mmCIF file of C-alpha atoms in Angstrom:
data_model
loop_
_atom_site.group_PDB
_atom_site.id
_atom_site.type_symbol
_atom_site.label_atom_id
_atom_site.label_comp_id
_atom_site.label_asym_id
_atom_site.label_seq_id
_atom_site.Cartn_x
_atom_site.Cartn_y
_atom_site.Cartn_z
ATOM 1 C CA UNK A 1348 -68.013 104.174 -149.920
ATOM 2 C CA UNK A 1349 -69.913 101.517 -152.262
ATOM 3 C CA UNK A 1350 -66.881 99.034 -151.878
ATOM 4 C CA UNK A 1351 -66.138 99.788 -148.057
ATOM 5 C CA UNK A 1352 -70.086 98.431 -147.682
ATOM 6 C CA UNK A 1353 -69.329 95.630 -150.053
ATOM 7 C CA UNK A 1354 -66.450 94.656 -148.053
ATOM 8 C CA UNK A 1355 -68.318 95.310 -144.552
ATOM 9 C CA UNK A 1356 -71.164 93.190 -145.530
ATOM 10 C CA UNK A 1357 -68.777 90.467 -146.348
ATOM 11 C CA UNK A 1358 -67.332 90.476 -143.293
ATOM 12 C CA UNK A 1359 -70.871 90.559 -141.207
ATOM 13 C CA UNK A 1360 -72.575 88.086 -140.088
ATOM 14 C CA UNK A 1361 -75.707 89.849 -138.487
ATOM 15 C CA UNK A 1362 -76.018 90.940 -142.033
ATOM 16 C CA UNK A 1363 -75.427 87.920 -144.228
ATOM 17 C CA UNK A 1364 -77.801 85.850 -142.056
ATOM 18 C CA UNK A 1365 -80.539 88.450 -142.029
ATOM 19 C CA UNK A 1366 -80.269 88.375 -146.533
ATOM 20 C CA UNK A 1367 -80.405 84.940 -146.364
ATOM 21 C CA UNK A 1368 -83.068 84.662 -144.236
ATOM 22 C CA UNK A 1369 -84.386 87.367 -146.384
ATOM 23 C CA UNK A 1370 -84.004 85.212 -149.999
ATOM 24 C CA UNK A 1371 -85.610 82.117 -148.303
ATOM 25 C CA UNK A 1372 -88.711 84.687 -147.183
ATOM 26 C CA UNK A 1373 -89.170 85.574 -150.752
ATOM 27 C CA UNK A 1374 -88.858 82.113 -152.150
ATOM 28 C CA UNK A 1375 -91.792 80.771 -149.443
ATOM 29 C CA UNK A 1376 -94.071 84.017 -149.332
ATOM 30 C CA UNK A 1377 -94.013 85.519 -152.763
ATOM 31 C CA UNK A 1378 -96.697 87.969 -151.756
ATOM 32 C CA UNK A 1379 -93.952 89.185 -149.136
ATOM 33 C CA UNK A 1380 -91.144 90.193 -152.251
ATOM 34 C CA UNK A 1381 -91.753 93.764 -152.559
ATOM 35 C CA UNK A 1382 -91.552 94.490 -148.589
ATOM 36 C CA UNK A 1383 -88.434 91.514 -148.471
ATOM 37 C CA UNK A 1384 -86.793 93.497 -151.153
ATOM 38 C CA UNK A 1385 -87.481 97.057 -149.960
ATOM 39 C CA UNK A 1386 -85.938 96.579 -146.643
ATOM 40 C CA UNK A 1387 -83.612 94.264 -147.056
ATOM 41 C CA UNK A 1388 -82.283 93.188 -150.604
ATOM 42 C CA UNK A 1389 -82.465 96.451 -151.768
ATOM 43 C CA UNK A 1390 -79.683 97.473 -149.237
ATOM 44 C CA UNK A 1391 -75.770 96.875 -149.260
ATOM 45 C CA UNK A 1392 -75.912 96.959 -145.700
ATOM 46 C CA UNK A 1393 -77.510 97.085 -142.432
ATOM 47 C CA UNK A 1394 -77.002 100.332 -141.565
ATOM 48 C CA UNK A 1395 -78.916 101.404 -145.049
ATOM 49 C CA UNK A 1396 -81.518 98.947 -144.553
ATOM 50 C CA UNK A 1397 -82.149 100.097 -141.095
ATOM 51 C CA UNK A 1398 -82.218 103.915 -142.207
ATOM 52 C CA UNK A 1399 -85.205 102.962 -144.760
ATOM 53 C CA UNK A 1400 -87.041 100.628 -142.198
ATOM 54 C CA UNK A 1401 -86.692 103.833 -139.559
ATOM 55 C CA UNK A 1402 -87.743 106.328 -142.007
ATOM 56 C CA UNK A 1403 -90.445 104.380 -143.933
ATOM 57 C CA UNK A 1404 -92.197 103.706 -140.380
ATOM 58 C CA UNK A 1405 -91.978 107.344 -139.049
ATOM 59 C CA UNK A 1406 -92.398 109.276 -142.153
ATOM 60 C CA UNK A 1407 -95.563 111.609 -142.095
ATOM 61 C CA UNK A 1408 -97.402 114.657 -143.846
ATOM 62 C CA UNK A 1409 -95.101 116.501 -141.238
ATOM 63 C CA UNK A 1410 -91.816 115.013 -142.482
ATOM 64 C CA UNK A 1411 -91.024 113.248 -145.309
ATOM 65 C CA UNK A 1412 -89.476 109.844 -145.554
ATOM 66 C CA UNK A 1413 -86.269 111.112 -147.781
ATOM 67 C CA UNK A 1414 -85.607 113.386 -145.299
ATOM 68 C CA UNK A 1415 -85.852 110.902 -142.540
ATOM 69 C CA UNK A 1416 -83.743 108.952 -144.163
ATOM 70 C CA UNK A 1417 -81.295 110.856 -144.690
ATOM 71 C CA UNK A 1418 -80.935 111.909 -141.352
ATOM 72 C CA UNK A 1419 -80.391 108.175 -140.733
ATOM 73 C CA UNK A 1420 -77.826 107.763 -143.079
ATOM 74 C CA UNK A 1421 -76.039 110.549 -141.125
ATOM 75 C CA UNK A 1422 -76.272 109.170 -138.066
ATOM 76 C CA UNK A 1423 -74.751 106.098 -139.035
ATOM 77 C CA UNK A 1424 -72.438 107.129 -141.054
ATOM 78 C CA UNK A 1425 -71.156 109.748 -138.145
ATOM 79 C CA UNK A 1426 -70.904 107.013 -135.358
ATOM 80 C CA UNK A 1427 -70.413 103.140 -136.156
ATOM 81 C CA UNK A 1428 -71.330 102.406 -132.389
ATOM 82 C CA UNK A 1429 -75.093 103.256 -133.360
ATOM 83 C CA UNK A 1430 -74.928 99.851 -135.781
ATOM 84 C CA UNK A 1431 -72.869 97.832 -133.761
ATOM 85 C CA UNK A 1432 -75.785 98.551 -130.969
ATOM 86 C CA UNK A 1433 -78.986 97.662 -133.500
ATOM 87 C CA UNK A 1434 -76.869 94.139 -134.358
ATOM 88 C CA UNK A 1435 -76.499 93.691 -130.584
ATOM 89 C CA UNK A 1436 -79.835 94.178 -129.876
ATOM 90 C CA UNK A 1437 -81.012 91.539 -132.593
ATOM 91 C CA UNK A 1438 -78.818 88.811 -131.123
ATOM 92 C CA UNK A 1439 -80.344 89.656 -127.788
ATOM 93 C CA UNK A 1440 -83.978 89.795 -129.309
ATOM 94 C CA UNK A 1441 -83.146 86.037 -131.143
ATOM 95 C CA UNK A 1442 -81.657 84.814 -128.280
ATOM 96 C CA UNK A 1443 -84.406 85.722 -125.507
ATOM 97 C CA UNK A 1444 -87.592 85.912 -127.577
ATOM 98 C CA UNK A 1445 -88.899 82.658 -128.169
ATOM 99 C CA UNK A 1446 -91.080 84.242 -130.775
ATOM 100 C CA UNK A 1447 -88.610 85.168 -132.694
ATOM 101 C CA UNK A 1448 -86.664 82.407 -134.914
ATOM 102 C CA UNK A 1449 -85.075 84.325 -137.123
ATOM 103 C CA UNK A 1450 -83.007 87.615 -137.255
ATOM 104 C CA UNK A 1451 -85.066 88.980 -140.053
ATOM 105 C CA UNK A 1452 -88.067 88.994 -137.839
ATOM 106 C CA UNK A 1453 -86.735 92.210 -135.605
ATOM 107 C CA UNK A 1454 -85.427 94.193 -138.766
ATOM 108 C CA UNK A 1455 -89.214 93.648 -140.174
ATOM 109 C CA UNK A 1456 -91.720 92.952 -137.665
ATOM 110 C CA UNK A 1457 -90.826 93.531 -133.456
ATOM 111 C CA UNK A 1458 -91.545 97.326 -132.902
ATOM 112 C CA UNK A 1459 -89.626 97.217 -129.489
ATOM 113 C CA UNK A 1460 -86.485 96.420 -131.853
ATOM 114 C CA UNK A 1461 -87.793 98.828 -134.516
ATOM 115 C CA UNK A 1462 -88.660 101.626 -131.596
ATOM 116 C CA UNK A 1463 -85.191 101.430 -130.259
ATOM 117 C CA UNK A 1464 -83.065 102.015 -133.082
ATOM 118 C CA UNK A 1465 -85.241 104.988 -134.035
ATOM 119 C CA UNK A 1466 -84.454 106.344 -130.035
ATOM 120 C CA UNK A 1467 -80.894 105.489 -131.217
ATOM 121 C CA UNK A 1468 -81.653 108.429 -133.753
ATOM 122 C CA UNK A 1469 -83.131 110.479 -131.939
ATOM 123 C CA UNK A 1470 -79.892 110.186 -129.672
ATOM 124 C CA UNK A 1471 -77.748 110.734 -132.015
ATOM 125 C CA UNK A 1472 -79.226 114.283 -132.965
ATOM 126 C CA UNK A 1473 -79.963 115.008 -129.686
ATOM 127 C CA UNK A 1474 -75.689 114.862 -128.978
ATOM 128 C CA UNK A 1475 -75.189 116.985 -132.142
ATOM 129 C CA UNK A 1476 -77.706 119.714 -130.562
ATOM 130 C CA UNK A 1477 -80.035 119.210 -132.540
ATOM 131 C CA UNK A 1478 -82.515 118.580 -129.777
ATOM 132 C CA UNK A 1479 -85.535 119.621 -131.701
ATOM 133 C CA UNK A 1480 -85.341 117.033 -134.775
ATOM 134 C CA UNK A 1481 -84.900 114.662 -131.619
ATOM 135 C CA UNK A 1482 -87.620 115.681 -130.106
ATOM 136 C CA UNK A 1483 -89.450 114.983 -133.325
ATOM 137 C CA UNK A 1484 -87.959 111.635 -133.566
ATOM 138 C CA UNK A 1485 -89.438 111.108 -130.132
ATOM 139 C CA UNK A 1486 -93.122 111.954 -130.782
ATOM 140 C CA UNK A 1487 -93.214 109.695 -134.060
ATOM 141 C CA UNK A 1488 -91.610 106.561 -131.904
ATOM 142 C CA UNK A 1489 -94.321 107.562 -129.062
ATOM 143 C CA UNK A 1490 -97.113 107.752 -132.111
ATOM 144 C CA UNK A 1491 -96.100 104.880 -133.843
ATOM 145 C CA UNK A 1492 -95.028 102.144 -131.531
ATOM 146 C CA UNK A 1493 -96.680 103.279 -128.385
ATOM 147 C CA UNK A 1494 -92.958 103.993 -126.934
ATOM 148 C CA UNK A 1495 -91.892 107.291 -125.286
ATOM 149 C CA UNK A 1496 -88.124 107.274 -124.675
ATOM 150 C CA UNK A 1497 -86.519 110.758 -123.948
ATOM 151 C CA UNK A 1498 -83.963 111.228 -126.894
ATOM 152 C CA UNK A 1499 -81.621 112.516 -123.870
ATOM 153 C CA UNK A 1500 -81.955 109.152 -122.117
ATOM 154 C CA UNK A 1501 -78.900 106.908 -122.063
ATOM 155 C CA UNK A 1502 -79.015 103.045 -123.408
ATOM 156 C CA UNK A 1503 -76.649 100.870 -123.702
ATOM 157 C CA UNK A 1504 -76.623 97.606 -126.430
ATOM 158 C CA UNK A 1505 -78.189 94.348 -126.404
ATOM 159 C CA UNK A 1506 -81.709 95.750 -125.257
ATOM 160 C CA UNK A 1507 -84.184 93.236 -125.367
ATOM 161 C CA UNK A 1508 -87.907 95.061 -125.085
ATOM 162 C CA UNK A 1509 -90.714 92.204 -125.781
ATOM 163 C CA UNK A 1510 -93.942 93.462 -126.670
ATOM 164 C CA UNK A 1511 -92.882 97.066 -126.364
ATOM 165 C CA UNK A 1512 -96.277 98.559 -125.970
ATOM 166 C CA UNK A 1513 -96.323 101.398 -123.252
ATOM 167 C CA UNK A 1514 -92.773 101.602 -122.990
ATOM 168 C CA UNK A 1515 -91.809 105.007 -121.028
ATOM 169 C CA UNK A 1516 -88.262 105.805 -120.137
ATOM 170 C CA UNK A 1517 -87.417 109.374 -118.605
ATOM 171 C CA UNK A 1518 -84.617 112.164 -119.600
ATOM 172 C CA UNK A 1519 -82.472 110.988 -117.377
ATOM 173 C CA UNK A 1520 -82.280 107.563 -116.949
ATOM 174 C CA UNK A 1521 -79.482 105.720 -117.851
ATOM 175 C CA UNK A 1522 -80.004 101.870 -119.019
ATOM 176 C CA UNK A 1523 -76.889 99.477 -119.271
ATOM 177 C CA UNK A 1524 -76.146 96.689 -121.752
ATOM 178 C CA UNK A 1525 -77.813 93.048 -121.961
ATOM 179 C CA UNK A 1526 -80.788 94.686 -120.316
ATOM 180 C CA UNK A 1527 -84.001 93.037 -121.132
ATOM 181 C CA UNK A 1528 -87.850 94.344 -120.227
ATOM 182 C CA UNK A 1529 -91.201 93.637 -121.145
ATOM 183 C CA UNK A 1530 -94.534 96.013 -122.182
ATOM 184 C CA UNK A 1531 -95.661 98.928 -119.728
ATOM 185 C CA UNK A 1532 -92.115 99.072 -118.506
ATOM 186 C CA UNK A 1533 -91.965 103.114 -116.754
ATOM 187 C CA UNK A 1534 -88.195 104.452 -115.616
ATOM 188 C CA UNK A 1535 -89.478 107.476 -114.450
ATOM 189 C CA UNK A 1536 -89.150 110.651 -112.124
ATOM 190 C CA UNK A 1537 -91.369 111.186 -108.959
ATOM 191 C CA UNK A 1538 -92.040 115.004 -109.199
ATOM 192 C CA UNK A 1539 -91.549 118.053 -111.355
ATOM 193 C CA UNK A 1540 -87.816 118.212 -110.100
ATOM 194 C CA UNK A 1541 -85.568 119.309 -113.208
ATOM 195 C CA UNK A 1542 -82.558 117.663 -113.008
ATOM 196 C CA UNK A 1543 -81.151 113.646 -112.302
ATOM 197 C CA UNK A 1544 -84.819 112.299 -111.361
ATOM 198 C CA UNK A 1545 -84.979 109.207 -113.129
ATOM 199 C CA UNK A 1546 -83.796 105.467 -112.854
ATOM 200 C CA UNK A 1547 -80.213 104.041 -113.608
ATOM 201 C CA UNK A 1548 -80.189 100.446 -114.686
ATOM 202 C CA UNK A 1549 -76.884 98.703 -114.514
ATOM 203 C CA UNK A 1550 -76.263 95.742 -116.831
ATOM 204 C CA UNK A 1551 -77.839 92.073 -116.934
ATOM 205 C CA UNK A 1552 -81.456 93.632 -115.687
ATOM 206 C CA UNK A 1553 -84.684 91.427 -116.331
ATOM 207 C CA UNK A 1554 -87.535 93.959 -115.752
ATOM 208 C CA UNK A 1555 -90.783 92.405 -115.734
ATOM 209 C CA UNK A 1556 -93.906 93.249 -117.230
ATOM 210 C CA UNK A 1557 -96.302 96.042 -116.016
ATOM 211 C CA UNK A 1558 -93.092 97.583 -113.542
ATOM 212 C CA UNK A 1559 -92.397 100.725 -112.390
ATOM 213 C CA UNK A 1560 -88.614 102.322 -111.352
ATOM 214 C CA UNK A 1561 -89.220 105.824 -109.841
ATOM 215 C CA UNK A 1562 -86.926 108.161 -109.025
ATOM 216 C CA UNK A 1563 -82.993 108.513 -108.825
ATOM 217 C CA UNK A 1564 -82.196 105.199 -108.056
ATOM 218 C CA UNK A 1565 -79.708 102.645 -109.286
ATOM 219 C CA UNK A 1566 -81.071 98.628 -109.732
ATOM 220 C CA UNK A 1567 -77.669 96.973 -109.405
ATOM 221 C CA UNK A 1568 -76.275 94.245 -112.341
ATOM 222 C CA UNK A 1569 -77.911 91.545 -113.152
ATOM 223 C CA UNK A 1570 -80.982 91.661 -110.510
ATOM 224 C CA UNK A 1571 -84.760 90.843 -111.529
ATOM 225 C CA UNK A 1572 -87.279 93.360 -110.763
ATOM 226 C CA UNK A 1573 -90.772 91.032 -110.956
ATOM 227 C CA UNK A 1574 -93.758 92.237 -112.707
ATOM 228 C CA UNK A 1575 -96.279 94.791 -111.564
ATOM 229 C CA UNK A 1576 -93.502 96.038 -108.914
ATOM 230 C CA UNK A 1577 -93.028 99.781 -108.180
ATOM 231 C CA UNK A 1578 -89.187 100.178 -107.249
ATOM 232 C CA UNK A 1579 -88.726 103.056 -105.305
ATOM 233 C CA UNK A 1580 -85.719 102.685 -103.889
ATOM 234 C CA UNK A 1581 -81.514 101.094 -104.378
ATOM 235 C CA UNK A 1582 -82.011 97.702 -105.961
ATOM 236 C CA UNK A 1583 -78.819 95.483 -104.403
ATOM 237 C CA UNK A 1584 -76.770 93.667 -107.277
ATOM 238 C CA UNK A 1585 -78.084 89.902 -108.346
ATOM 239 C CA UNK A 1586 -81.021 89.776 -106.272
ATOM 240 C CA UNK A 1587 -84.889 89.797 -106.785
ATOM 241 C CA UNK A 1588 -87.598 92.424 -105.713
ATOM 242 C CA UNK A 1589 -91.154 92.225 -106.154
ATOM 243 C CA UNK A 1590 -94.260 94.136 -104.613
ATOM 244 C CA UNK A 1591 -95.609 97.448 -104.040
ATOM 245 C CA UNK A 1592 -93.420 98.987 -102.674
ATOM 246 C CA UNK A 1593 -91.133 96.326 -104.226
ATOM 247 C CA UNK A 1594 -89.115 94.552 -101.281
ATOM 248 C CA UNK A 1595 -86.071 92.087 -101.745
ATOM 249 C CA UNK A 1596 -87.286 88.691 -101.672
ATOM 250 C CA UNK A 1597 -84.161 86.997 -102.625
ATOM 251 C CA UNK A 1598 -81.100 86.302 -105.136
ATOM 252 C CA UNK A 1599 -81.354 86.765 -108.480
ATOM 253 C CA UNK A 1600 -80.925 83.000 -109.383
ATOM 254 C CA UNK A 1601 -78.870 82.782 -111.775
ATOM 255 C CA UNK A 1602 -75.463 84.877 -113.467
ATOM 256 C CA UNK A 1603 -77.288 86.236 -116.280
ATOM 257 C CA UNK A 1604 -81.430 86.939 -115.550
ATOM 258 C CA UNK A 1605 -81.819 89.028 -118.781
ATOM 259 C CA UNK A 1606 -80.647 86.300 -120.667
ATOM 260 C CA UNK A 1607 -82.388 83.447 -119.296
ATOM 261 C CA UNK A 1608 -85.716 85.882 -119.243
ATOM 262 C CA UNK A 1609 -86.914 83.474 -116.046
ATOM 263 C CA UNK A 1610 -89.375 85.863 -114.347
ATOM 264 C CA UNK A 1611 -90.638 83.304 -111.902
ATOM 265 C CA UNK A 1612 -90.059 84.116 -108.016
ATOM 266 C CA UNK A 1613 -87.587 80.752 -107.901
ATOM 267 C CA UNK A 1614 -83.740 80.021 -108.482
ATOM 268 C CA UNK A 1615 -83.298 80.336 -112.487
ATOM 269 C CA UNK A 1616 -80.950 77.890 -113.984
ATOM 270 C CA UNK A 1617 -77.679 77.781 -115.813
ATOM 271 C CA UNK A 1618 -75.643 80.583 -116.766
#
């Protein structure tokens, strides 16, 4: 195992950038070594550093942070497409945050990064039936980062959540890849129905600050949902809605509107 992660992290460039970025850290803010060095340098590779990042954050009297991360260590070690996901997402985050410069910033700092690859968790023991420890999982992310995501809820990779504070996504809902959103973001149901109540977002989605997607709806690919909207119903493919209710007031602008993260009510440019 100790020379398949040797290998892996020579062959990983998510990784190697975030340790470099992690020596020059050190080397300008000395006072910043023993956190540098516990959740980063410390580690072989990302999966390992993420398991101690998760665990050290949602550790409590109730559960300890060995156990946590050992659960982590399971998860990752069980299904590869859990770290392929958290490296996704960090591109996305680098790429379409222009607060963040560096891909050591996410791993350390962003607690919409840090929120979803604890869901990611979560998910994984909620699949293995263990939908209790999930549920667990859940309340510390809620607790911790002010995000509530159902450990049952469906996400794809490359999720860019800025601010993350008062993130809510429901049992149900289902949210594509290359999705990005901002704070007080709610896919949620619209009654006490039990069963496929909440939001499906398909890939590509820019969902503004402040909205709300209700219900069993689908917002097609690579559309733009503008802030403070409440969606209530079937969001067309590559178009815009705003308002509440939210109406269609045009195309989505441009190929890609997660990407270019243009949340103005105008044609976006490029591609």
């Amino acid at each position: 195992m100790a020379e398949r992660q040797r290998n892996l992290a020579k062959i990983d460039p998510v990784w190697r950038r975030i340790r470099d970025e992690a020596r020059d850290t050190v080397s300008q803010e000395p006072l910043l070594g023993g956190l540098v060095h516990s959740c980063v340098l410390h580690h072989d590779t990302l999966e390992r550093a993420l398991a101690y990042r998760i665990a050290s954050k949602l550790a409590s009297t109730e559960m300890s942070e060995q156990i946590l991360r050992e659960i982590a260590d399971e998860a990752y070690d069980s299904d590869p497409s859990i770290g392929a996901a958290a490296r996704a997402d960090i591109v996305a985050v680098v790429e379409r945050d222009p607060a963040c410069h560096r891909m050591l910033q996410p791993l350390l700092f962003f607690k919409g990064f840090q929120a979803i690859q604890a869901y990611r968790i979560g998910h994984w023991l909620w699949q293995q039936g263990r939908k209790d420890f999930a549920s667990f999982i859940q309340m510390r992310v809620s607790e911790c980062f002010g995000v509530d995501i159902h450990p049952a809820a469906r996400i794809g990779r490359g999720i860019m959540i800025d601010h993350a504070h008062s993130i809510v996504i429901g049992e149900t809902a289902v949210v594509g890849d290359n999705v990005s959103m901002l704070h007080s973001v709610t896919l949620g149901g619209t009654g006490k129905e039990d069963d496929d109540r909440h939001p499906k977002i398909e890939d590509g989605v820019l969902i503004g600050a402040g909205a709300k997607v209700l219900g069993n709806i689908r917002v097609g690919h690579c559309s733009r949902i503008a802030a403070g909207s409440v969606v209530l119903q079937e969001v067309p493919p590559c178009s815009t809605v705003a308002g509440v209710p939210a109406k269609i007031v045009g195309e989505a602008g441009c190929d890609q509107p997660s990407q270019m993260m243009d949340q103005l009510i105008r044609d976006c440019h490029g591609g």
